PDB file of C-alpha atoms in Angstrom:
ATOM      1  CA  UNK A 156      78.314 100.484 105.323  1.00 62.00           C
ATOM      2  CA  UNK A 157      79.611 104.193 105.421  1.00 73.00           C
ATOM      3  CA  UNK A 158      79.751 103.997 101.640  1.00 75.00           C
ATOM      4  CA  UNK A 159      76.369 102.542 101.250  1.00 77.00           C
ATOM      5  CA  UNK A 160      74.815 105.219 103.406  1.00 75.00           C
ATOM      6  CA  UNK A 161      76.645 107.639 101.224  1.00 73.00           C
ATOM      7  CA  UNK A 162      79.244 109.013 103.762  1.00 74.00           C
ATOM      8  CA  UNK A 163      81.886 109.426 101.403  1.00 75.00           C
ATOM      9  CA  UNK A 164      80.470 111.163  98.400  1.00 73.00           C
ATOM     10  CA  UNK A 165      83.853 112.732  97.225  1.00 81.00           C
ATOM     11  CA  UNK A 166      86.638 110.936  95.694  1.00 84.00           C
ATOM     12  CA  UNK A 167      89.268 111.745  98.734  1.00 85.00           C
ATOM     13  CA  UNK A 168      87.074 110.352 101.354  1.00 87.00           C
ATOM     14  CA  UNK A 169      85.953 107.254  98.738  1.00 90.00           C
ATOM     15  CA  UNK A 170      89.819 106.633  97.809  1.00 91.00           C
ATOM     16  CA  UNK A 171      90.540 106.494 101.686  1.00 91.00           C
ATOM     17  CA  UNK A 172      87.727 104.200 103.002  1.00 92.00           C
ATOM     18  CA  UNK A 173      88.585 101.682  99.644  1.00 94.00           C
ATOM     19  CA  UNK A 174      92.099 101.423 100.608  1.00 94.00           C
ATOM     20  CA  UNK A 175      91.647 101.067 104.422  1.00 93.00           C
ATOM     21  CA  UNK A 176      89.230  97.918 103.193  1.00 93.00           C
ATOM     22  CA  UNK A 177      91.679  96.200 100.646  1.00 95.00           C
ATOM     23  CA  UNK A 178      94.000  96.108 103.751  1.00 94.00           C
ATOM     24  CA  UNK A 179      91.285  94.815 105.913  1.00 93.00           C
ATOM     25  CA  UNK A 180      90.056  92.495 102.916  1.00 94.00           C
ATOM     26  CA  UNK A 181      94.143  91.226 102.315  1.00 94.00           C
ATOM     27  CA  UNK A 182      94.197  90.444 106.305  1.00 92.00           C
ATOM     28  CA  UNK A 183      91.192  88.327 106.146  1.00 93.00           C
ATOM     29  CA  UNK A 184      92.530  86.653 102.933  1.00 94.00           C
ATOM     30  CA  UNK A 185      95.532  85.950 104.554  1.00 92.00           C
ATOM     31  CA  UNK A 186      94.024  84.236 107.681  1.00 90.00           C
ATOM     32  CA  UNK A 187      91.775  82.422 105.480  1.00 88.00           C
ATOM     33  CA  UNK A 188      94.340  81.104 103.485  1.00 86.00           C
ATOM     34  CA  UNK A 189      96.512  80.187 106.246  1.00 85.00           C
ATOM     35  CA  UNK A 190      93.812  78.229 107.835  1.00 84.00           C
ATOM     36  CA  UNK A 191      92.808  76.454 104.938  1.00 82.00           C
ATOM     37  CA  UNK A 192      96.577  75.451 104.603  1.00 82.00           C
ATOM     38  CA  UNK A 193      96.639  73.951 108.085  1.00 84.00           C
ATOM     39  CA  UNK A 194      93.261  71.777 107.544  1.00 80.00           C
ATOM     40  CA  UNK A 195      94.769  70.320 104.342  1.00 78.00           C
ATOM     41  CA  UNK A 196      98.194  69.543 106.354  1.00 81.00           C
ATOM     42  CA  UNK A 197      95.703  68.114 108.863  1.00 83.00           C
ATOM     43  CA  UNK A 198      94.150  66.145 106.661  1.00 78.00           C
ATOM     44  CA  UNK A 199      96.762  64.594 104.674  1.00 81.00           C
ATOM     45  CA  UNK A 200      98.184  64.153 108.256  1.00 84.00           C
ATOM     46  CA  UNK A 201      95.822  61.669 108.856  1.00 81.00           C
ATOM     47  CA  UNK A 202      95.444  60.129 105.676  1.00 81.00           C
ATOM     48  CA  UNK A 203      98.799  59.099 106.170  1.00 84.00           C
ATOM     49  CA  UNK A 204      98.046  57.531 109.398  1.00 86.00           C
ATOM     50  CA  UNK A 205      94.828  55.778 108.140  1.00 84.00           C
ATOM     51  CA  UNK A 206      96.991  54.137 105.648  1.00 83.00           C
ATOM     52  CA  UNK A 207      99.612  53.177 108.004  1.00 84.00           C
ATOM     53  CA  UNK A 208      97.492  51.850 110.215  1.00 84.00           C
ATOM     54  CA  UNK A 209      96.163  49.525 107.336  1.00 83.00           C
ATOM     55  CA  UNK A 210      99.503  48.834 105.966  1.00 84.00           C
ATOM     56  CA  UNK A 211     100.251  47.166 109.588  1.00 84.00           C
ATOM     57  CA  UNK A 212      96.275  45.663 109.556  1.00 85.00           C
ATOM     58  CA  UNK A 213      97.487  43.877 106.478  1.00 85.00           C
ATOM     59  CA  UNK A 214     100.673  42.855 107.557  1.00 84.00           C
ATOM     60  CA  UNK A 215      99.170  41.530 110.601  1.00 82.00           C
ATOM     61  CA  UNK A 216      97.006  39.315 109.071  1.00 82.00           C
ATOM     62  CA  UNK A 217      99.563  38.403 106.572  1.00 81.00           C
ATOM     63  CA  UNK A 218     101.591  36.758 109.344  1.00 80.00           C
ATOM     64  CA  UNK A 219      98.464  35.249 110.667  1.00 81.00           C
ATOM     65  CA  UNK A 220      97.767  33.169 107.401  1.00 80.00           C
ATOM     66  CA  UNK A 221     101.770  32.505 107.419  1.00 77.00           C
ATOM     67  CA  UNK A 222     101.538  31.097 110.794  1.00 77.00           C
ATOM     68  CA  UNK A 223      98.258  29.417 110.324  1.00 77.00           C
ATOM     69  CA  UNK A 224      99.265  27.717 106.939  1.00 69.00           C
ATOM     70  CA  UNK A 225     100.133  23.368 107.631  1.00 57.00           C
ATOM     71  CA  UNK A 226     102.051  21.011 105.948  1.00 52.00           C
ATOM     72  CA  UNK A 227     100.295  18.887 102.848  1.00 51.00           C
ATOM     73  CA  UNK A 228      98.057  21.760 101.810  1.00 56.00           C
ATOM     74  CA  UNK A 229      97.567  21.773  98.368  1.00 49.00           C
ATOM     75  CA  UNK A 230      98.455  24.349  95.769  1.00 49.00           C
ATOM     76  CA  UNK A 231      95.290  25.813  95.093  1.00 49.00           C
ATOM     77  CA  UNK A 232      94.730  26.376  98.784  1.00 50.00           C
ATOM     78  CA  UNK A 233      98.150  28.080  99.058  1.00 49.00           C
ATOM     79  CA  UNK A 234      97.560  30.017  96.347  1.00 48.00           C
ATOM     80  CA  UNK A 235      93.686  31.526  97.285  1.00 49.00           C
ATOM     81  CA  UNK A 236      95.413  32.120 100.951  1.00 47.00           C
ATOM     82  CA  UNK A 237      97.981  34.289  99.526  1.00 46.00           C
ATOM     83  CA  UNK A 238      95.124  36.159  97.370  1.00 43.00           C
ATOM     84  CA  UNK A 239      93.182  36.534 100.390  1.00 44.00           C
ATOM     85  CA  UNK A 240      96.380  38.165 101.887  1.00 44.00           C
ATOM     86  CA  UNK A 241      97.564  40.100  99.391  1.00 48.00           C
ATOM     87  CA  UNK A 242      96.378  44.034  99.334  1.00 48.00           C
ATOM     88  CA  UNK A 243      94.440  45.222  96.987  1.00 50.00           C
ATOM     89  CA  UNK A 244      96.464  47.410  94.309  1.00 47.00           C
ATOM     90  CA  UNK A 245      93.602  50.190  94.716  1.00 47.00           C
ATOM     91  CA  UNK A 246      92.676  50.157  97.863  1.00 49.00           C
ATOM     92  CA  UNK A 247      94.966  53.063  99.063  1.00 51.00           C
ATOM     93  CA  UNK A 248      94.531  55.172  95.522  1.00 48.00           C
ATOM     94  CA  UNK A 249      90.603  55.058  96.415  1.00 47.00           C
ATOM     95  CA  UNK A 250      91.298  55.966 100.307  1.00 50.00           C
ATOM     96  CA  UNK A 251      93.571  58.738  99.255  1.00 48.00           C
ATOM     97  CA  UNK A 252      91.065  59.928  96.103  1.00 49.00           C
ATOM     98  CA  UNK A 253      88.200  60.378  99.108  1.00 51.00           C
ATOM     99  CA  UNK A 254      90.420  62.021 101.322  1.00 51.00           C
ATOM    100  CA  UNK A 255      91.053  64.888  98.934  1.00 58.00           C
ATOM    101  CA  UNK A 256      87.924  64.875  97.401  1.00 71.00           C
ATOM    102  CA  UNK A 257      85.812  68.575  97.844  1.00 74.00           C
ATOM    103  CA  UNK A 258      83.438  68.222 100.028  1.00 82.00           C
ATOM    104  CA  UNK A 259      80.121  70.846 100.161  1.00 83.00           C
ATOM    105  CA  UNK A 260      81.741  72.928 103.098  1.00 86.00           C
ATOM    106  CA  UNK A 261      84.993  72.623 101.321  1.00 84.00           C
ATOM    107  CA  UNK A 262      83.217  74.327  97.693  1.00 86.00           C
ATOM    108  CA  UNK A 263      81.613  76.665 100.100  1.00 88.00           C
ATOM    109  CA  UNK A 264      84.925  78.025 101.423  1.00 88.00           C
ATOM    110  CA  UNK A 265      86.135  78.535  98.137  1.00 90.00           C
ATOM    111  CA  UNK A 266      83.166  80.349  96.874  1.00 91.00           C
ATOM    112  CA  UNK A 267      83.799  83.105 100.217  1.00 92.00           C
ATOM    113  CA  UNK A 268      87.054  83.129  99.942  1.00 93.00           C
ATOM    114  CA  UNK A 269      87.204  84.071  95.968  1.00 94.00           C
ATOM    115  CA  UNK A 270      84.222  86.355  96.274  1.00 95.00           C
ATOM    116  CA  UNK A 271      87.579  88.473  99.323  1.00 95.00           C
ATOM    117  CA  UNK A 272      89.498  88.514  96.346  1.00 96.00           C
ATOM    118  CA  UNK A 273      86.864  90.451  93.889  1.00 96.00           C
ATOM    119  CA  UNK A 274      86.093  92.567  96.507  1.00 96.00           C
ATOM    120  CA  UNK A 275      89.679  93.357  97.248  1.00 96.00           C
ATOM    121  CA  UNK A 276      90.546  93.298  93.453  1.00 96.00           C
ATOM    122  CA  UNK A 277      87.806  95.970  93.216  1.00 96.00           C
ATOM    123  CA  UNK A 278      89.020  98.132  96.072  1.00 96.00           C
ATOM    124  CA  UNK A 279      92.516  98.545  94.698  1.00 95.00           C
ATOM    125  CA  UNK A 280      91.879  98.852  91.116  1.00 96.00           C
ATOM    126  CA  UNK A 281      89.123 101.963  92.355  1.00 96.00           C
ATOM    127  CA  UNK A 282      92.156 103.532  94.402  1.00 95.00           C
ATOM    128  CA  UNK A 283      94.684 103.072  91.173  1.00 95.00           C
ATOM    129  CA  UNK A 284      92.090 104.654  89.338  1.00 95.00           C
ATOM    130  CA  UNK A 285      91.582 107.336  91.247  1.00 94.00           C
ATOM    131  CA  UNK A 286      94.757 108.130  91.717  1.00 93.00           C
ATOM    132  CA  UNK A 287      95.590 107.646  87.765  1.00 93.00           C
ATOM    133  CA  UNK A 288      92.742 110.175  87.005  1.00 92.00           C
ATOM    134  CA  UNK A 289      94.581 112.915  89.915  1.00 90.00           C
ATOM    135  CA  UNK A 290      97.993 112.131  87.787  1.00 90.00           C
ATOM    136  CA  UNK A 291      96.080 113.157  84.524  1.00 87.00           C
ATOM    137  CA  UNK A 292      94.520 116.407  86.715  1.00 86.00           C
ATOM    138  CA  UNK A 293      91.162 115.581  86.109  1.00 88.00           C
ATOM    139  CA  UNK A 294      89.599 115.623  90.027  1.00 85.00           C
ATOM    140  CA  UNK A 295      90.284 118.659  92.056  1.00 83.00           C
ATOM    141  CA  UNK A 296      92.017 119.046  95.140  1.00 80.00           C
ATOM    142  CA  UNK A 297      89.587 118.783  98.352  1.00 80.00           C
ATOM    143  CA  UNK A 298      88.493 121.987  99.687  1.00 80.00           C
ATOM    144  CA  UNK A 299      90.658 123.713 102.394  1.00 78.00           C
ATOM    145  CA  UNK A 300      86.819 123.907 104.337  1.00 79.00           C
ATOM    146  CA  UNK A 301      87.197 120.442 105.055  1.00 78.00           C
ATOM    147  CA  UNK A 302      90.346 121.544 107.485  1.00 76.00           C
ATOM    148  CA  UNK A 303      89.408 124.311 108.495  1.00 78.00           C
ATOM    149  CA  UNK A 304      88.174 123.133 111.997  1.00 84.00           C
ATOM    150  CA  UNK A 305      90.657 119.790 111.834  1.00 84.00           C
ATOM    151  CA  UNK A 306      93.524 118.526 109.921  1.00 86.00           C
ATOM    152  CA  UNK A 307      93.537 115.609 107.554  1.00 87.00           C
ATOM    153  CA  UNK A 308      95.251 113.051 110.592  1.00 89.00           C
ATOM    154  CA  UNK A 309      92.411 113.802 112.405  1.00 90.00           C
ATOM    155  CA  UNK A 310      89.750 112.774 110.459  1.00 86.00           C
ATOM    156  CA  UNK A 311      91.606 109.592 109.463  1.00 88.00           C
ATOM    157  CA  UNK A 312      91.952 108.710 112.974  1.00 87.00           C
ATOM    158  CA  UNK A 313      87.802 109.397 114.225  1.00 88.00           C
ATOM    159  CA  UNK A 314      87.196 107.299 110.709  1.00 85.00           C
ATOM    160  CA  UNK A 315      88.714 104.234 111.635  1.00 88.00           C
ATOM    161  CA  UNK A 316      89.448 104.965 115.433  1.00 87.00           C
ATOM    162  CA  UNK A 317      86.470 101.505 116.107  1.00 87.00           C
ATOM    163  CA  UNK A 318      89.199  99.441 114.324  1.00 87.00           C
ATOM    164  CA  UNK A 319      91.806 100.155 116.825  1.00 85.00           C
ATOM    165  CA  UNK A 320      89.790  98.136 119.306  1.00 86.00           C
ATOM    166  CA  UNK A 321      90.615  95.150 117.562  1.00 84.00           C
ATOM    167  CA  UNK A 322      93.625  93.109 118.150  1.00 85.00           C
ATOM    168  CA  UNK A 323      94.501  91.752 114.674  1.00 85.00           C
ATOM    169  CA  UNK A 324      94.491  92.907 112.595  1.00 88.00           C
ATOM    170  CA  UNK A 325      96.823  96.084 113.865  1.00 88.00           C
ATOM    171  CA  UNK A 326      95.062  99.651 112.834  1.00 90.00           C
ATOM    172  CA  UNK A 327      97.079 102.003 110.536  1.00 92.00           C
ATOM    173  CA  UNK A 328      97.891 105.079 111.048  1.00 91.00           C
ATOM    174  CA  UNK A 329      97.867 108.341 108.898  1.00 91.00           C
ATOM    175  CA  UNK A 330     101.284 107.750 108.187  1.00 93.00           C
ATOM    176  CA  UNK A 331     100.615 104.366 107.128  1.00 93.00           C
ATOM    177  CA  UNK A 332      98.034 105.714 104.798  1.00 92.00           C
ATOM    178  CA  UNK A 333      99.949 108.806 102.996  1.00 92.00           C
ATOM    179  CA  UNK A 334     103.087 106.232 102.608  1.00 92.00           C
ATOM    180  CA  UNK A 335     100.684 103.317 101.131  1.00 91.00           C
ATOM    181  CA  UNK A 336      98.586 105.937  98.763  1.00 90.00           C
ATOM    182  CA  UNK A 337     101.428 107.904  97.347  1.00 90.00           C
ATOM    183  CA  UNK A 338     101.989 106.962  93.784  1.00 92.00           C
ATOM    184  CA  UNK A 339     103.691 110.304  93.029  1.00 87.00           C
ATOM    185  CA  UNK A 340     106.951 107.981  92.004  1.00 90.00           C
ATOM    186  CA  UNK A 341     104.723 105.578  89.562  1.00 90.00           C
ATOM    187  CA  UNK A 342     104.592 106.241  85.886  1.00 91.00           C
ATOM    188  CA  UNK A 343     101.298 107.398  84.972  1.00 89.00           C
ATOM    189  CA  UNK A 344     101.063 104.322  82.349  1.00 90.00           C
ATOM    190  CA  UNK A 345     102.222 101.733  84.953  1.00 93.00           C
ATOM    191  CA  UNK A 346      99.421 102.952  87.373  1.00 93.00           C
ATOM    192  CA  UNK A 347      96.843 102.966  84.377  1.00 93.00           C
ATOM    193  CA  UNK A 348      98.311  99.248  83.572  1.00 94.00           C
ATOM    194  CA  UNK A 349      97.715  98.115  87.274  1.00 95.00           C
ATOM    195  CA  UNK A 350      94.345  99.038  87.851  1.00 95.00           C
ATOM    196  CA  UNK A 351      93.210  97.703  84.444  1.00 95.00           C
ATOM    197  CA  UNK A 352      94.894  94.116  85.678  1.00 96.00           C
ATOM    198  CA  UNK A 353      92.985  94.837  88.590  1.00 96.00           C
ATOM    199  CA  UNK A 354      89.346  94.695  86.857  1.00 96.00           C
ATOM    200  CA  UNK A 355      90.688  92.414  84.523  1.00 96.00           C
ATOM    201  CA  UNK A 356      91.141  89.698  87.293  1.00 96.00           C
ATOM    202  CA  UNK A 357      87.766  90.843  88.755  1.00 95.00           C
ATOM    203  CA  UNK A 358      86.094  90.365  85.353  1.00 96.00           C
ATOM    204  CA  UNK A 359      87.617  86.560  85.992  1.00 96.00           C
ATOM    205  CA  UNK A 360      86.372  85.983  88.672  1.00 96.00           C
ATOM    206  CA  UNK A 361      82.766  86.867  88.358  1.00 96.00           C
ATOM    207  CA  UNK A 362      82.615  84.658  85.045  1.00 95.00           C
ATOM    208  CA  UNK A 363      83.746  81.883  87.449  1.00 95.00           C
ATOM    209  CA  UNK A 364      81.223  82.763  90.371  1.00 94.00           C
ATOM    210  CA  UNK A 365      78.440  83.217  87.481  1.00 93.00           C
ATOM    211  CA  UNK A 366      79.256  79.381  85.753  1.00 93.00           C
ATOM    212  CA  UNK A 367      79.100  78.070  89.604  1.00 91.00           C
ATOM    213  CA  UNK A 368      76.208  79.851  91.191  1.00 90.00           C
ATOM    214  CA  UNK A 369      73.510  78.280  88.713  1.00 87.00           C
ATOM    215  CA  UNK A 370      70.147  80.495  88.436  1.00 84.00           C
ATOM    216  CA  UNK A 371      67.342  79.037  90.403  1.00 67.00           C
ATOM    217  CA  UNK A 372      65.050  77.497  87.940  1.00 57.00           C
ATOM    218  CA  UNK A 373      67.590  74.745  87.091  1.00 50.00           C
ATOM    219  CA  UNK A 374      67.270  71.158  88.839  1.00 54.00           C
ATOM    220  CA  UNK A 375      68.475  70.537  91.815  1.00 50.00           C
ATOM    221  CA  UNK A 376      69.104  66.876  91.934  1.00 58.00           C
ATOM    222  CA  UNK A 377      71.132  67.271  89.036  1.00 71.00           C
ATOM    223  CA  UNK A 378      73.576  70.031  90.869  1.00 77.00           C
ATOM    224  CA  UNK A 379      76.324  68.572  92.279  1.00 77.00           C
ATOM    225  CA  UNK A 380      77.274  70.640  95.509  1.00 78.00           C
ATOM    226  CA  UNK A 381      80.423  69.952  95.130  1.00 78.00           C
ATOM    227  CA  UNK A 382      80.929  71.999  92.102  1.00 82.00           C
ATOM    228  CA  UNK A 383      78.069  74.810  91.731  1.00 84.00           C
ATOM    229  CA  UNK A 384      75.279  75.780  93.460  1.00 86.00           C
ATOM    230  CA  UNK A 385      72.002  77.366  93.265  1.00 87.00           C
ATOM    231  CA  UNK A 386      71.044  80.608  93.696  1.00 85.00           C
ATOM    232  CA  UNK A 387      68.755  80.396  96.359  1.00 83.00           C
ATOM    233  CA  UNK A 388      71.275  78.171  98.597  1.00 83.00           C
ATOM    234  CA  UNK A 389      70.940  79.344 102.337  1.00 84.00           C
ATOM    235  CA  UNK A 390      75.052  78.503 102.327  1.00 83.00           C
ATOM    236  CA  UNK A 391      76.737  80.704  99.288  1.00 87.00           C
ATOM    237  CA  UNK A 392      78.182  84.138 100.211  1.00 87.00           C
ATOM    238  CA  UNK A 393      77.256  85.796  97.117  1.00 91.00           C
ATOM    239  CA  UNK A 394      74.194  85.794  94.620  1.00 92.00           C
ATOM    240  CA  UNK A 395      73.613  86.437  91.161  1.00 92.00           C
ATOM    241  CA  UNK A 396      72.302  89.558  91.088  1.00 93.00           C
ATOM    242  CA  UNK A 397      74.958  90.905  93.315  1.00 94.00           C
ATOM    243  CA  UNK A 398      77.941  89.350  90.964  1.00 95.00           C
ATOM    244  CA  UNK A 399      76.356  90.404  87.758  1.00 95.00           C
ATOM    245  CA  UNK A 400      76.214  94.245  89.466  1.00 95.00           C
ATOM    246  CA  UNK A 401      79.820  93.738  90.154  1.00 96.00           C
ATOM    247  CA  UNK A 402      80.537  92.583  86.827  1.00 96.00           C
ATOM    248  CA  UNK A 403      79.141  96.277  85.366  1.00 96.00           C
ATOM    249  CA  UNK A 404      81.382  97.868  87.979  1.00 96.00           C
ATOM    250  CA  UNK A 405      84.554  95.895  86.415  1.00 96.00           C
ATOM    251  CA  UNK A 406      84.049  96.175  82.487  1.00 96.00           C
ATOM    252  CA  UNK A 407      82.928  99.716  83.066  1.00 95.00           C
ATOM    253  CA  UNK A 408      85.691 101.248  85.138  1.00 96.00           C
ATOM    254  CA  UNK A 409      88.013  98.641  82.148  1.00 95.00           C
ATOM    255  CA  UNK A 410      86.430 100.629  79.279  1.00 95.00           C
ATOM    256  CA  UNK A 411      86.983 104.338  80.801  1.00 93.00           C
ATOM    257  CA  UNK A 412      90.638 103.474  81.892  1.00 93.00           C
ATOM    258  CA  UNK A 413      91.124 102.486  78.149  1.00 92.00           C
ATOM    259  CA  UNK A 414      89.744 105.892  77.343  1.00 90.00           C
ATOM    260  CA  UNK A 415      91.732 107.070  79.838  1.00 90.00           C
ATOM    261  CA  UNK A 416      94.873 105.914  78.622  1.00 87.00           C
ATOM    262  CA  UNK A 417      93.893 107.094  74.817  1.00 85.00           C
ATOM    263  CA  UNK A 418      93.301 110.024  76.018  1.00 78.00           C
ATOM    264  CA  UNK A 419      97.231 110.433  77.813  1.00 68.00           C
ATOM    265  CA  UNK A 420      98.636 109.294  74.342  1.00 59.00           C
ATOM    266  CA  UNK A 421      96.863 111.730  72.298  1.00 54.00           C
ATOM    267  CA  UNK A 422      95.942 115.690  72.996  1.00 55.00           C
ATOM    268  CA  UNK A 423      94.638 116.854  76.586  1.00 56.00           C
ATOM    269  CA  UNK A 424      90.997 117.675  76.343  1.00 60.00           C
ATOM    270  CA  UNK A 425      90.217 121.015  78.396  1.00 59.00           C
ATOM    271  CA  UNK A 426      86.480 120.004  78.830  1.00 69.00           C
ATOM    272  CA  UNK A 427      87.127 116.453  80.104  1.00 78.00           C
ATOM    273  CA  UNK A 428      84.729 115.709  83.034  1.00 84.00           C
ATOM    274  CA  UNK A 429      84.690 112.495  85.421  1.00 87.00           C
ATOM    275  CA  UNK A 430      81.494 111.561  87.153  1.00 88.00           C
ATOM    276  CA  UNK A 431      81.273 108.934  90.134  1.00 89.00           C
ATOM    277  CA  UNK A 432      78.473 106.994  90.720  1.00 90.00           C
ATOM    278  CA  UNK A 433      77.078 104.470  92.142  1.00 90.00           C
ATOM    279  CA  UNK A 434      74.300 102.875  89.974  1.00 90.00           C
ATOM    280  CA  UNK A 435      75.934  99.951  89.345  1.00 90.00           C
ATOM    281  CA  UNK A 436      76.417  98.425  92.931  1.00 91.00           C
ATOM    282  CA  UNK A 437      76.380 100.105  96.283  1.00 90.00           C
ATOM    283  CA  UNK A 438      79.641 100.004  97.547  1.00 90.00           C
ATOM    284  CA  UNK A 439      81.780 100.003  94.021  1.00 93.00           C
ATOM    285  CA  UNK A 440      81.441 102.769  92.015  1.00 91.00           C
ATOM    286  CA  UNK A 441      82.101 103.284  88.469  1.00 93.00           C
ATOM    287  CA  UNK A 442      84.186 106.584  86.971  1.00 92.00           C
ATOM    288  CA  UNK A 443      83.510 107.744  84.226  1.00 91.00           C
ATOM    289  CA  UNK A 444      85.172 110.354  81.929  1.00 89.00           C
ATOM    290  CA  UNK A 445      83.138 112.649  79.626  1.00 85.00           C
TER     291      UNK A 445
END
């Protein structure tokens, strides 16, 4: 929200709000993916006991015909009794095919939980490319007037001090910050290599949210809900218009970090300018170089 309403027009404040939300954004992936772990457990759990219980069902009535069966029958009654007792050889592979089978809340899920990773791809890729572009000394240092009534802890701390409220997950400190944002120790090409994977994986991702969230004129009985959904659904985290936005903010922060990097290999351009804005989408903001 603090980016949206433009509170953190400069890259230092912009690099430090992104990376406190890819931590935030991991957390939330990680609980989310832990409890999506457990229901699957949980439901394989009791699969297994559904078929149990119908493995000893059968057997039960097994020993009833066994016990039931009298002397003099003849063969062809033996032989329909044991086909009546007999399993069926696909009765468990269809029980076990519906028990994994995605449901609509289950595609749902999946659709929130891989629009956490864009966002979080797109946080960390901004703060590798920010912090590729102060490597290559092309943003200047922030002014000492933003100190000069406070130090750099302390504005860290009134930032986030609402998220030390919260129980889990823990808040970081300012120490936790400078140690997690220092890539003084990374090759310059390494850093420029990570943040392109970064928008790389985010360019993935939206092609796969944009051939599952289907644009609203299509059918709907022919949409299975399993699988994609419309745009309009009251149930899908994302839209359209919001992932095609976020694909301009991957391809092009991808096409200046190539320029970027051609630019290291070759000769240092004096009037090189980088511009931040965000026309694209209102919390991701594209860099350009000039």
């Amino acid at each position: 929200l603090g980016i949206e309403l433009g509170l953190y027009p400069n890259w230092y404040d912009l690099s430090t709000a992104l990376w406190y939300r890819d931590f935030l954004l991991s957390a939330l992936i990680n609980v989310r993916g832990s409890i999506e772990r457990e229901r699957m457990q949980r439901r394989e759990m009791d699969l297994r006991i559904k078929l149990e219980e119908e493995e000893e069902e059968r057997k039960a009535k097994t020993q009833l015909l066994q016990q039931s069966k009298k002397k003099g029958k003849t063969k062809k009654t033996k032989k329909s009794s044991k086909l009546l007792a007999s399993p069926s050889p696909t009765t468990s592979a269809l029980t076990a095919e519906s028990a994994v089978k995605t449901t609509e809340e289950d595609f749902e899920d999946r659709l929130d939980y891989t629009s956490l990773l864009l966002h979080r791809n797109l946080c960390r890729g901004l703060v590798r490319y920010i912090a590729a572009l102060r490597q290559a000394e092309l943003l200047c240092d922030p002014p000492a007037s933003i100190t000069m009534f406070t130090t750099h802890q302390k504005r860290f701390e009134k930032r986030f001090e609402a998220f030390s409220t919260l129980y889990q997950p823990p808040s970081l400190s300012y120490e936790d910050y400078v140690r997690g944002s220092d890539f003084s120790s990374v090759q310059s090409k390494d850093l420029l290599s990570s943040s392109t994977d970064c928008f790389r994986s985010g360019k993935g991702i939206v092609d796969w949210l944009l051939n599952v969230v289907v644009v609203e004129s299509c059918d709907g009985s022919t949409i299975d809900k399993t699988d994609k959904r419309k745009d309009d659904d009251l149930y899908i985290s994302i839209r359209r218009e919001e992932i095609m936005a976020l694909a301009k903010v991957c391809v092009t922060n991808s096409l200046f970090l190539h320029k970027l990097a051609s630019a290291k290999a070759g000769q240092k351009n004096a009037s090189t300018s980088v511009a931040v804005e965000f026309k694209a989408h209102k919390q991701y903001c594209t860099i350009s170089i000039t």
